[in-house]
Coordinates of N, CA and C in Angstrom, one line a residue:
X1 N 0.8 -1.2 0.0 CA 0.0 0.0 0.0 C 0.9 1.2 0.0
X2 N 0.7 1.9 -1.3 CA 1.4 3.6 -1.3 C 0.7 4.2 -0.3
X3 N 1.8 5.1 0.8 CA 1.1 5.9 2.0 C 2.0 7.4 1.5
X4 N 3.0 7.3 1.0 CA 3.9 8.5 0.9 C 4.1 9.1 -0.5
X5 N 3.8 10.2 -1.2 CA 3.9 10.4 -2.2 C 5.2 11.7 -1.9
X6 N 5.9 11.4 -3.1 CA 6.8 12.5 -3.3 C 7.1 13.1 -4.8
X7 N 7.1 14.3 -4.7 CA 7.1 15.2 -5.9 C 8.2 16.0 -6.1
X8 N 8.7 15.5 -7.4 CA 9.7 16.6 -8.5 C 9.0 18.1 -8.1
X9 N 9.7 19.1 -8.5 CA 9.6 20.4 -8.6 C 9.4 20.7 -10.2
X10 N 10.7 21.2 -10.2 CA 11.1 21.6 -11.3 C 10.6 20.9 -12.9
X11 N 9.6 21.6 -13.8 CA 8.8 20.5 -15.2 C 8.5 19.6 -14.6
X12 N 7.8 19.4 -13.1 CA 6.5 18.3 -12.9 C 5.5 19.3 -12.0
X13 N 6.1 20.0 -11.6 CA 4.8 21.2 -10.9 C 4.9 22.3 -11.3
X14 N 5.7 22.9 -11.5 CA 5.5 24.5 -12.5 C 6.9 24.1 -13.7
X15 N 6.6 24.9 -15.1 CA 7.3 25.0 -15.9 C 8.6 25.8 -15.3
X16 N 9.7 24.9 -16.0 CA 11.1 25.8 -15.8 C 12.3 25.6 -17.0
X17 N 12.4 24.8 -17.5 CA 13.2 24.4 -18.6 C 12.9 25.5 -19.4
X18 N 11.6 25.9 -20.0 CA 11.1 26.9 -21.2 C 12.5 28.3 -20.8
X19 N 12.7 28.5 -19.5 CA 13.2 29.6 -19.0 C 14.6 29.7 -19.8
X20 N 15.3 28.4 -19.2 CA 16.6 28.2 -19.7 C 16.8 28.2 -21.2
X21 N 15.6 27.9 -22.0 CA 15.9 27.7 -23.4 C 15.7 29.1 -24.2
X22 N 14.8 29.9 -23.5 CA 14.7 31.4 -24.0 C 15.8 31.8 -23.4
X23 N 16.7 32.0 -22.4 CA 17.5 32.4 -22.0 C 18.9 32.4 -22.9
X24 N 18.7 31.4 -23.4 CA 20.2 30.5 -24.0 C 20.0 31.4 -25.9
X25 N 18.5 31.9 -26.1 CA 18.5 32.1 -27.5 C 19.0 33.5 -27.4
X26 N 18.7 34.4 -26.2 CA 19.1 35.5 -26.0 C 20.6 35.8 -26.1
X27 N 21.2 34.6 -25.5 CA 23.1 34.6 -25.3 C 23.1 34.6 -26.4
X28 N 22.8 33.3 -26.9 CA 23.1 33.4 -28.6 C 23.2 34.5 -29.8
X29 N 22.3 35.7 -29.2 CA 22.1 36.7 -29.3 C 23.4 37.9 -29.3
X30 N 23.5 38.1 -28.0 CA 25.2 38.5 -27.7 C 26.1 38.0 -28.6
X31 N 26.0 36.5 -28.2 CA 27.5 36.2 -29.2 C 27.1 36.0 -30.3
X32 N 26.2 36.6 -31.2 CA 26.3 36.6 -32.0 C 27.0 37.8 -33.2
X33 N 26.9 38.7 -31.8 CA 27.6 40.0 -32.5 C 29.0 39.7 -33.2
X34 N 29.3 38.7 -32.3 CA 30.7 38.3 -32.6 C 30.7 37.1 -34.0
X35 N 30.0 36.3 -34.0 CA 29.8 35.2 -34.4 C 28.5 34.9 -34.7
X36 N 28.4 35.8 -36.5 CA 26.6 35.7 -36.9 C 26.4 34.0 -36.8
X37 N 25.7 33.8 -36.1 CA 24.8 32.6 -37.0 C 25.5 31.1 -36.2
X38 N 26.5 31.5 -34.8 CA 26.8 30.4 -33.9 C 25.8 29.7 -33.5
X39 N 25.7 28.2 -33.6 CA 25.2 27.6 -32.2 C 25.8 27.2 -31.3
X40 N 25.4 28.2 -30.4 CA 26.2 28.2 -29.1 C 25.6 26.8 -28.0
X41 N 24.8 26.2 -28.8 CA 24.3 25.0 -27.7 C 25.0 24.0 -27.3
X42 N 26.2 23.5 -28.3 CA 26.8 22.7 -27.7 C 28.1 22.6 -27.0
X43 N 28.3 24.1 -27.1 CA 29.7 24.3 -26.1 C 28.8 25.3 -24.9
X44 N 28.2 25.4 -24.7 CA 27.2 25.7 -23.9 C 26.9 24.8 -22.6
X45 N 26.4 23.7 -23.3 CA 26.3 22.4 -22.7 C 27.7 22.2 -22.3
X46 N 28.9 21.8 -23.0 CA 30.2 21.4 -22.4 C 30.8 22.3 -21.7
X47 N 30.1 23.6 -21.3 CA 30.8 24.4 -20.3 C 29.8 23.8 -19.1
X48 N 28.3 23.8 -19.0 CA 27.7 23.4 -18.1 C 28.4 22.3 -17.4
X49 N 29.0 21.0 -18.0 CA 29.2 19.5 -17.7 C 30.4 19.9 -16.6
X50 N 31.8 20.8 -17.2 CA 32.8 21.0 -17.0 C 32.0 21.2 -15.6
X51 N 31.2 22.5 -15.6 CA 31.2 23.7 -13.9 C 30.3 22.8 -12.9
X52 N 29.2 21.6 -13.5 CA 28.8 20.7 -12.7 C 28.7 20.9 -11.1
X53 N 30.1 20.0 -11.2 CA 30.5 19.9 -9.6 C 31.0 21.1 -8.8
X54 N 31.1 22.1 -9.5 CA 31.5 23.3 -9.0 C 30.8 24.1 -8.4
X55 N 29.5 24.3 -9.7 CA 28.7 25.0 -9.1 C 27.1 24.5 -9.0
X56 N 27.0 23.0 -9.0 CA 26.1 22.4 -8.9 C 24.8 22.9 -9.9
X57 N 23.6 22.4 -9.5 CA 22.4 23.2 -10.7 C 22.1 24.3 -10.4
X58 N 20.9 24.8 -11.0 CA 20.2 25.9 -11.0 C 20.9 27.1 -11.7
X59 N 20.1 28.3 -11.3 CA 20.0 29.2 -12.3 C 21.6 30.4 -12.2
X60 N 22.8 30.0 -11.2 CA 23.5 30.6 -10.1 C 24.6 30.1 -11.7
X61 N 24.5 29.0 -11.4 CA 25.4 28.0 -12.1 C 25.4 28.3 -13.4
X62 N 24.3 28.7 -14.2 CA 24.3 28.2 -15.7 C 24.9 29.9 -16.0
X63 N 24.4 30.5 -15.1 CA 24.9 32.5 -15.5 C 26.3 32.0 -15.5
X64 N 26.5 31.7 -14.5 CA 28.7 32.0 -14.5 C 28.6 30.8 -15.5
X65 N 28.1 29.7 -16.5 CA 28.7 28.9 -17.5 C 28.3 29.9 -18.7
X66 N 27.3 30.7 -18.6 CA 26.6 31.8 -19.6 C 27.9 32.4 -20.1
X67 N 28.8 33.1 -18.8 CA 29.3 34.0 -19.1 C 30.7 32.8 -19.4
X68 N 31.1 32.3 -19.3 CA 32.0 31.5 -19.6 C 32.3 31.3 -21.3
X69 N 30.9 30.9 -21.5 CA 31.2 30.1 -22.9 C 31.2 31.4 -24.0
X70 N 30.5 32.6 -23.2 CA 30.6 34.0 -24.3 C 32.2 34.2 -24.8
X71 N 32.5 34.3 -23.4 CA 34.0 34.5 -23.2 C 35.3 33.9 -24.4
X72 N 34.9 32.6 -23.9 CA 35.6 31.4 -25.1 C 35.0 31.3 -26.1
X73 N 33.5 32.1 -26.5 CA 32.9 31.9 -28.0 C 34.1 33.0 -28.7
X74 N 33.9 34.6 -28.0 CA 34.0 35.6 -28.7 C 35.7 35.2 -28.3
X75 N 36.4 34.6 -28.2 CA 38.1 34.9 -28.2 C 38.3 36.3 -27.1
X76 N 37.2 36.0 -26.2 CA 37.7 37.2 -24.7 C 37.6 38.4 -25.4
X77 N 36.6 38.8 -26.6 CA 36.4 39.8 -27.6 C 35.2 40.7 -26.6
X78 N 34.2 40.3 -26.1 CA 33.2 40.0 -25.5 C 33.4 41.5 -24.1
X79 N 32.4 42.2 -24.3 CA 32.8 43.4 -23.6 C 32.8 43.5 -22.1
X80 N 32.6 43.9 -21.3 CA 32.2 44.6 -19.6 C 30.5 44.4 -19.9
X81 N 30.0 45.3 -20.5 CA 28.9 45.7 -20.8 C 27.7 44.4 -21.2
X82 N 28.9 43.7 -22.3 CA 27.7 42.5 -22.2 C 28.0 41.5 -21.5
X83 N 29.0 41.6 -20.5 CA 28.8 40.4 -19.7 C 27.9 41.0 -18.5
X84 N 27.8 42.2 -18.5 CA 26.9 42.5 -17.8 C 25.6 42.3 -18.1
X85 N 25.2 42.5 -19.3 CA 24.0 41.7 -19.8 C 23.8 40.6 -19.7
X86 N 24.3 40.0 -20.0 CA 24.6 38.5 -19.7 C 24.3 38.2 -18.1
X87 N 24.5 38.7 -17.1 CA 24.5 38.8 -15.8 C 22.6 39.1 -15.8
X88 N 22.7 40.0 -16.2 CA 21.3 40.4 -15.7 C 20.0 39.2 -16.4
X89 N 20.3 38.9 -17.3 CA 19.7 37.5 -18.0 C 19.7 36.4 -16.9
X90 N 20.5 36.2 -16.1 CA 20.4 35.2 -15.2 C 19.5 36.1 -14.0
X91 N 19.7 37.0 -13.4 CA 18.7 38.1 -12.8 C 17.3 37.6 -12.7
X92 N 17.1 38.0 -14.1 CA 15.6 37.3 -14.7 C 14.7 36.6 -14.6
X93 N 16.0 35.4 -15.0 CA 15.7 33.9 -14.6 C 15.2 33.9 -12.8
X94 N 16.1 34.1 -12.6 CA 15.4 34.2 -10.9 C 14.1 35.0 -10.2
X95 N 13.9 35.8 -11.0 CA 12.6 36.3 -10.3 C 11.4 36.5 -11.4
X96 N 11.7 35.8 -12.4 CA 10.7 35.0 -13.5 C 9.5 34.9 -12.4
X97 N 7.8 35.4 -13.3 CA 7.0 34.5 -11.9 C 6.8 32.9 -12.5
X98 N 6.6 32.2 -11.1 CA 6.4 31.1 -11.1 C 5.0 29.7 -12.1
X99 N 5.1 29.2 -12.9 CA 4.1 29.0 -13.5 C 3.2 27.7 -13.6
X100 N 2.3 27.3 -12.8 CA 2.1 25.9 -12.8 C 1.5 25.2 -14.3
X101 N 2.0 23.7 -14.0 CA 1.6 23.3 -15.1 C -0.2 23.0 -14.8
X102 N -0.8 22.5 -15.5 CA -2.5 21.8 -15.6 C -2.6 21.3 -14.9
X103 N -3.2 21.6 -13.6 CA -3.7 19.6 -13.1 C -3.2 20.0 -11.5
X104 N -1.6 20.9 -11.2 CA -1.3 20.7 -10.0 C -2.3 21.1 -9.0
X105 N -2.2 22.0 -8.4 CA -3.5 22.3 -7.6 C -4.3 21.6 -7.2
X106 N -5.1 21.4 -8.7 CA -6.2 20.1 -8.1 C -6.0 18.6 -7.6
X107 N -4.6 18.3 -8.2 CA -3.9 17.0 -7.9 C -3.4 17.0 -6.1
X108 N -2.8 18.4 -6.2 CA -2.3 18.7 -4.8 C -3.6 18.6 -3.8
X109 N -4.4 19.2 -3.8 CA -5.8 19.2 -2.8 C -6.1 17.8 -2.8
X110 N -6.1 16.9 -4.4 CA -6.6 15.7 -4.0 C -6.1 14.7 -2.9
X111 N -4.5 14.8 -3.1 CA -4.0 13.6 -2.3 C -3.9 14.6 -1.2
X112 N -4.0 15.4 -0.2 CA -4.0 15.9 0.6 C -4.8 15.3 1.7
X113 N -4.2 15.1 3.2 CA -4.6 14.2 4.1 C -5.1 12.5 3.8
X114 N -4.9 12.4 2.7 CA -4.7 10.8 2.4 C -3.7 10.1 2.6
X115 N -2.6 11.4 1.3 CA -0.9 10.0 1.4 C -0.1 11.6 2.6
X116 N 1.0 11.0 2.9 CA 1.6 11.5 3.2 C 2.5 11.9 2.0
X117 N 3.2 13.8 2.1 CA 3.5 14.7 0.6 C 5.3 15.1 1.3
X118 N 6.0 14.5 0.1 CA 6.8 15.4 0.6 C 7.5 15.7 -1.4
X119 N 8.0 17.0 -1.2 CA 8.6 17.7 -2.0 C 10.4 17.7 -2.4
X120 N 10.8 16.7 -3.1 CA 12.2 16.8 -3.0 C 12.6 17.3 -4.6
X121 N 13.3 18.6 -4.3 CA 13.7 19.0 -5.5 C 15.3 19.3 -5.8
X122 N 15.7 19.3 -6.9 CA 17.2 19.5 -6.7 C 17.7 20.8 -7.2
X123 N 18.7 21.4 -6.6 CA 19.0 22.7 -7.3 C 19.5 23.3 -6.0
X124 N 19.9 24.7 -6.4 CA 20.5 26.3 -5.3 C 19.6 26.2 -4.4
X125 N 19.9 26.2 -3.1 CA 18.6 26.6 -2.0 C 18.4 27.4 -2.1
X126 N 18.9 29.0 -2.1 CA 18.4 29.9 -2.5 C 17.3 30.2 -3.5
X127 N 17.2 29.8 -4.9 CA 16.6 29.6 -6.0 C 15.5 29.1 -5.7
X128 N 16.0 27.5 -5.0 CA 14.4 26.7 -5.1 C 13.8 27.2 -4.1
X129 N 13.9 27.9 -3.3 CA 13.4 28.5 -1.8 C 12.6 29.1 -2.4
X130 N 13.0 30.2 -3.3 CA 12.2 31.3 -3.6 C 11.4 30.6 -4.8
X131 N 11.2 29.9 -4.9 CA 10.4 30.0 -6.7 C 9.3 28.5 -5.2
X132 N 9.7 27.8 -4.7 CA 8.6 27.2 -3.8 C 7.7 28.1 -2.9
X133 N 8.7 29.4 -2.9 CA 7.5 30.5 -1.9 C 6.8 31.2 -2.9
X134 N 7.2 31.5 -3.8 CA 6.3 32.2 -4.7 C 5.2 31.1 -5.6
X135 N 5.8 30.0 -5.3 CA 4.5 29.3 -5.9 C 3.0 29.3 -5.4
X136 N 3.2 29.1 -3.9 CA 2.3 29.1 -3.2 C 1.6 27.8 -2.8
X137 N 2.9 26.5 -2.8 CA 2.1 25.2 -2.9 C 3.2 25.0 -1.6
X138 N 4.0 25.4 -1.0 CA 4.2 24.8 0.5 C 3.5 24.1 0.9
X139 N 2.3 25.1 1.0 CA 1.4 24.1 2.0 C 1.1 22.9 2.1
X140 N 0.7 22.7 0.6 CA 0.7 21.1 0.0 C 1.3 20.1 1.2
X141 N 2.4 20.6 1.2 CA 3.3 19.6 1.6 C 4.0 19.2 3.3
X142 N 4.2 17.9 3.3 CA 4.5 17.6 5.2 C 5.8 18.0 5.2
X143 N 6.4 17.5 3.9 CA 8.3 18.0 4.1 C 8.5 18.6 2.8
X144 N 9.6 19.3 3.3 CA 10.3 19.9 1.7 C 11.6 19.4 2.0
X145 N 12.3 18.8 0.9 CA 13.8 18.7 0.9 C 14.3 19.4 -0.5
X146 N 15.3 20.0 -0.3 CA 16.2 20.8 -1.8 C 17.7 20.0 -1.5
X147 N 18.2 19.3 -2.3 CA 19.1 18.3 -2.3 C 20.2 18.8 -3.5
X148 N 21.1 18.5 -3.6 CA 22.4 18.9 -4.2 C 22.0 18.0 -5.7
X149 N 21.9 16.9 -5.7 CA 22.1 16.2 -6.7 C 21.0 15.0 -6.1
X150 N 20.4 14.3 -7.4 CA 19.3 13.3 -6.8 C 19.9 12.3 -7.2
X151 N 20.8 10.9 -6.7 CA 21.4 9.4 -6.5 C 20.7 8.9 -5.4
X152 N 20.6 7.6 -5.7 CA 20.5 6.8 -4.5 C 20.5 6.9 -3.5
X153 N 21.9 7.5 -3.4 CA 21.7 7.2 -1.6 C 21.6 8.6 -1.4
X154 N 21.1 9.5 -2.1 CA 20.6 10.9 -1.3 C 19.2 10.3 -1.3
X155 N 18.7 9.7 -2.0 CA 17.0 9.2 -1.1 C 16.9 8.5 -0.4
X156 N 18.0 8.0 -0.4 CA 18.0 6.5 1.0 C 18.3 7.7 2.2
X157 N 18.9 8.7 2.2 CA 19.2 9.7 3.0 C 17.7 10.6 3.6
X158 N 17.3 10.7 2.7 CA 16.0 11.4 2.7 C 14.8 10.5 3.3
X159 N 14.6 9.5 2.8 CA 13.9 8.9 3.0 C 13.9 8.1 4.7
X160 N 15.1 7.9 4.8 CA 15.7 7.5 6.4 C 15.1 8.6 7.3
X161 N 15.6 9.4 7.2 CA 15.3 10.9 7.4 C 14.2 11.3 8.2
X162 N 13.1 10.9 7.3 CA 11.7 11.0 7.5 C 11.0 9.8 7.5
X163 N 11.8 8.7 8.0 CA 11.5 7.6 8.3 C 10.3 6.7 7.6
X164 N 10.5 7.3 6.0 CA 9.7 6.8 5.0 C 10.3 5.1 4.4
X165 N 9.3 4.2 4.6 CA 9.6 3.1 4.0 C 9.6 3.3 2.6
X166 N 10.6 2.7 2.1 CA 10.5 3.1 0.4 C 9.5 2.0 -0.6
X167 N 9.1 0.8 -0.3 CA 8.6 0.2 -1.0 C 6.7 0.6 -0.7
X168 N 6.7 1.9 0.0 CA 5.1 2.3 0.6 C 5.8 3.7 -0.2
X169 N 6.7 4.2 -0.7 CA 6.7 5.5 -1.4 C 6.4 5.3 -2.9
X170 N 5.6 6.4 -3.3 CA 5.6 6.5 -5.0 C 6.4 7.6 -5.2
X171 N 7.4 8.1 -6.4 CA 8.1 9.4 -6.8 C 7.7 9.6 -8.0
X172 N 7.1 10.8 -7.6 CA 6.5 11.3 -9.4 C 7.4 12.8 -10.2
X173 N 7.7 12.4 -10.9 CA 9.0 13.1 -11.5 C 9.1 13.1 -13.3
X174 N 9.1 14.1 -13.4 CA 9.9 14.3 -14.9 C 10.9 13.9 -15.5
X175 N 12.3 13.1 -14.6 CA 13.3 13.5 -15.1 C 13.4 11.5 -14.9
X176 N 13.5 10.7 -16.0 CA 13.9 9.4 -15.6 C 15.4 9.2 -14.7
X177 N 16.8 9.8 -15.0 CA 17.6 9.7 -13.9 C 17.5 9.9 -12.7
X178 N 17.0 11.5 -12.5 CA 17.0 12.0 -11.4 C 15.2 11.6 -10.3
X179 N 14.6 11.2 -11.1 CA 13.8 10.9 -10.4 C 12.9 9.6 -10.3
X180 N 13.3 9.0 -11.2 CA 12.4 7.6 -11.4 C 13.5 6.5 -10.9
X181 N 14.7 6.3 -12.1 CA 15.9 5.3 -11.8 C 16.2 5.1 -9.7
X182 N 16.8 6.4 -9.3 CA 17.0 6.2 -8.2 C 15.9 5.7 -6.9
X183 N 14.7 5.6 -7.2 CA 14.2 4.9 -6.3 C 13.7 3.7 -6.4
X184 N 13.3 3.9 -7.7 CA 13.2 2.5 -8.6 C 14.3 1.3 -7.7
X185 N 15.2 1.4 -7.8 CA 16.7 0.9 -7.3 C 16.4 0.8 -5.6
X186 N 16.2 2.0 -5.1 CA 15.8 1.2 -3.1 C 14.3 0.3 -3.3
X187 N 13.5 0.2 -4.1 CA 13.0 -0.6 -3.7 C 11.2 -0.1 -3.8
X188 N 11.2 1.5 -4.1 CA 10.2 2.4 -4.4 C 9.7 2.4 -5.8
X189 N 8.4 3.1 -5.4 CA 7.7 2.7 -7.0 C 8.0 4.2 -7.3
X190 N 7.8 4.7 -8.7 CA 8.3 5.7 -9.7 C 6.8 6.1 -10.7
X191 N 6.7 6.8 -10.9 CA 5.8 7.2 -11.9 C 6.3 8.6 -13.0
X192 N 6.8 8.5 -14.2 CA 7.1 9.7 -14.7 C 6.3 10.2 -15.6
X193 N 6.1 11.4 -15.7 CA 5.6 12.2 -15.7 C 6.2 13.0 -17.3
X194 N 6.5 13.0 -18.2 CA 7.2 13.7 -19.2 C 6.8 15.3 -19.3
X195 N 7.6 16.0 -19.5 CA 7.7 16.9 -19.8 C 8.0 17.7 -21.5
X196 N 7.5 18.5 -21.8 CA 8.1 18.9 -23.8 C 9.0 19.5 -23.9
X197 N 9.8 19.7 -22.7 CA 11.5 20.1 -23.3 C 11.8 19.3 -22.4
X198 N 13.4 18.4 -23.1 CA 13.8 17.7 -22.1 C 15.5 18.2 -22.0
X199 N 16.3 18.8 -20.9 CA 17.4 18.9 -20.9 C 18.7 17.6 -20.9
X200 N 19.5 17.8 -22.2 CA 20.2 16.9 -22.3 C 20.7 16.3 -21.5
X201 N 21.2 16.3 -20.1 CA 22.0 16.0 -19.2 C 20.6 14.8 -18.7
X202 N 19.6 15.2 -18.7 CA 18.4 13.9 -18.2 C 17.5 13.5 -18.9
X203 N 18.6 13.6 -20.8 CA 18.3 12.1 -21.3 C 18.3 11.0 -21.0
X204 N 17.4 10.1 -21.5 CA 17.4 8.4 -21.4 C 16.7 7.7 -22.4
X205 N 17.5 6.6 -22.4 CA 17.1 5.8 -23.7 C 16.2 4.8 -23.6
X206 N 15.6 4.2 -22.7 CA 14.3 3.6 -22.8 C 13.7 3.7 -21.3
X207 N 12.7 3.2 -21.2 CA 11.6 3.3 -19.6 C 12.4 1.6 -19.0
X208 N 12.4 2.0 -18.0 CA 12.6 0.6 -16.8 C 11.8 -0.1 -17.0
X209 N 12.0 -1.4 -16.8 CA 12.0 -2.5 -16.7 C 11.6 -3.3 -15.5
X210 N 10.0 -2.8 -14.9 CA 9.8 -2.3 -13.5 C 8.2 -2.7 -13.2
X211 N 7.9 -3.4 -12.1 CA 6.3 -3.4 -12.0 C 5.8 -2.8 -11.3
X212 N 7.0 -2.0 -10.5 CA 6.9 -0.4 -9.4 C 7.1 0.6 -10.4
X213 N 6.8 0.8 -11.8 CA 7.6 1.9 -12.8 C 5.9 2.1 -13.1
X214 N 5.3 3.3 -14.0 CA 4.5 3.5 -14.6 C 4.6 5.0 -15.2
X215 N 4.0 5.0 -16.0 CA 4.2 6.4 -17.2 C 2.5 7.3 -17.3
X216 N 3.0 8.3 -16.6 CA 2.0 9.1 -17.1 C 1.7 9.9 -17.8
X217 N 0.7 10.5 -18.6 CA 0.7 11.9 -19.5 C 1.0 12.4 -18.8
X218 N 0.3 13.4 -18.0 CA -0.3 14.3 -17.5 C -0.1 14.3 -15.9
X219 N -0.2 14.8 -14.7 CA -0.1 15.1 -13.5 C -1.5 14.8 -13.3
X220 N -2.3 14.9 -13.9 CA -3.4 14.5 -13.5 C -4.0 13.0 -14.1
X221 N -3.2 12.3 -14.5 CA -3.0 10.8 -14.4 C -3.1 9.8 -12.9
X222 N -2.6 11.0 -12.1 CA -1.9 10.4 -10.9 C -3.2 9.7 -9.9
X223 N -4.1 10.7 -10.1 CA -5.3 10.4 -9.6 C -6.0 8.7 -9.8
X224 N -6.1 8.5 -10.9 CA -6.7 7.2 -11.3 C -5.7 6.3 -11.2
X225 N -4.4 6.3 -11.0 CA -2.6 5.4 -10.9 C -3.0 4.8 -9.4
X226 N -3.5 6.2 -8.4 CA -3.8 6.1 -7.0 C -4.3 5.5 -6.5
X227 N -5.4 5.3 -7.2 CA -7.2 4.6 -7.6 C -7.1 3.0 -7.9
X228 N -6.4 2.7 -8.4 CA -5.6 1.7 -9.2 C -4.9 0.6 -8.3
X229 N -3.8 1.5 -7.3 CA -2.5 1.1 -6.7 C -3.8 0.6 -5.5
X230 N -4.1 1.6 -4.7 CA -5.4 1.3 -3.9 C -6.0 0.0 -4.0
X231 N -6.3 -0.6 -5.2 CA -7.4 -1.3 -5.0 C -6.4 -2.5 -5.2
X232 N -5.2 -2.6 -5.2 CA -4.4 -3.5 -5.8 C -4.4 -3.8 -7.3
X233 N -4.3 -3.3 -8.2 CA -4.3 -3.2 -9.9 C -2.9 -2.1 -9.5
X234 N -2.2 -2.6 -10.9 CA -1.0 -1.7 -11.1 C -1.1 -1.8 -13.1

């Protein structure tokens, strides 16, 4: 019996990817003064992989890779002025308002006082603090965790934690690495959720291999999955 439900943030409750991809067309923009007609996407991405461990995710991380790859696009040609621009593009990003996708809300009220809710998202605590307060869905939830990177044993950590049995948790998530694989693996059931932009780094090449695994359109799938799990049908 699922008692604990846990939720992605980031493209499974409000859009955020769209951010980064408008953002990236704008740089493109900059360095383009230098270089009509670059795509800057894929050294873009290899500056992101490089600063990773450095500067972990979120929106903190991708400005200083922003300003990085201008740098190395334009041969350090690249002025004060527009790396100031460039700066303020990440700005933006951060105080962007918040946007939910279809369905949360009502999904959120539904399982409310039924499963037990907790919120683990990955990214800047700073960042995710503020874009969970301006969402307005705290409440939703019994716990929040904001974790550095989502592996294994940061949910075996979490889940210890809050003394959640994992084979009684479901994780509903967008991202098959970061959110399905790793619990899949302790022993917890997974539900993903897709998203229409997917960032390269949480590509994957096929669905698990799983009777704890299931695929949903929509967030509002989750409802009848619930309905389902409940009655014993999977």
């Amino acid at each position: 019996m699922i008692d604990t439900l846990a939720f992605d943030a980031d493209d499974t409750l409000w859009h955020n990817e769209h951010l980064f991809q408008d953002t990236q067309e704008k740089l493109a923009a900059i360095v383009g003064r230098y270089r009509p007609g670059e795509d800057l996407a894929e050294a873009l991405y290899d500056v992101e992989m490089r600063n990773l461990a450095l500067f972990g995710y979120g929106i903190k991380g991708f400005t200083l890779s922003m300003v990085e790859a201008a740098v190395d696009l334009t041969g350090s040609r690249i002025t004060a002025a527009e790396i100031h621009e460039i700066v303020g593009l990440g700005k933006a990003m951060m105080t962007a308002p918040v946007e939910m996708l279809d369905g949360v809300e009502e999904v959120l009220s539904h399982v409310a006082g039924r499963y037990r809710t907790i919120l683990i998202t990955k990214g800047d605590m700073v960042d995710q603090t503020s874009k969970i307060e301006r969402s307005g869905l705290a409440g939703h939830f019994d716990q929040v965790e904001i974790v550095s990177r989502k592996d294994t044993a940061t949910y075996r950590r979490v889940f210890e934690r809050h003394a959640i049995e994992p084979s009684r948790a479901l994780m509903i998530g967008n991202s098959m690495p970061s959110d399905i694989l790793p619990v899949l693996e302790l022993g917890g059931h997974a539900a993903h959720v897709p998203y229409a932009i997917l960032w390269a780094h949480e590509a994957h090449d096929a669905d698990p291999v799983s009777e704890r695994f299931y695929r949903l359109e929509s967030l509002k799938d989750l409802k009848p999955l619930l309905g389902r799990l409940h009655n014993g049908h999977s």
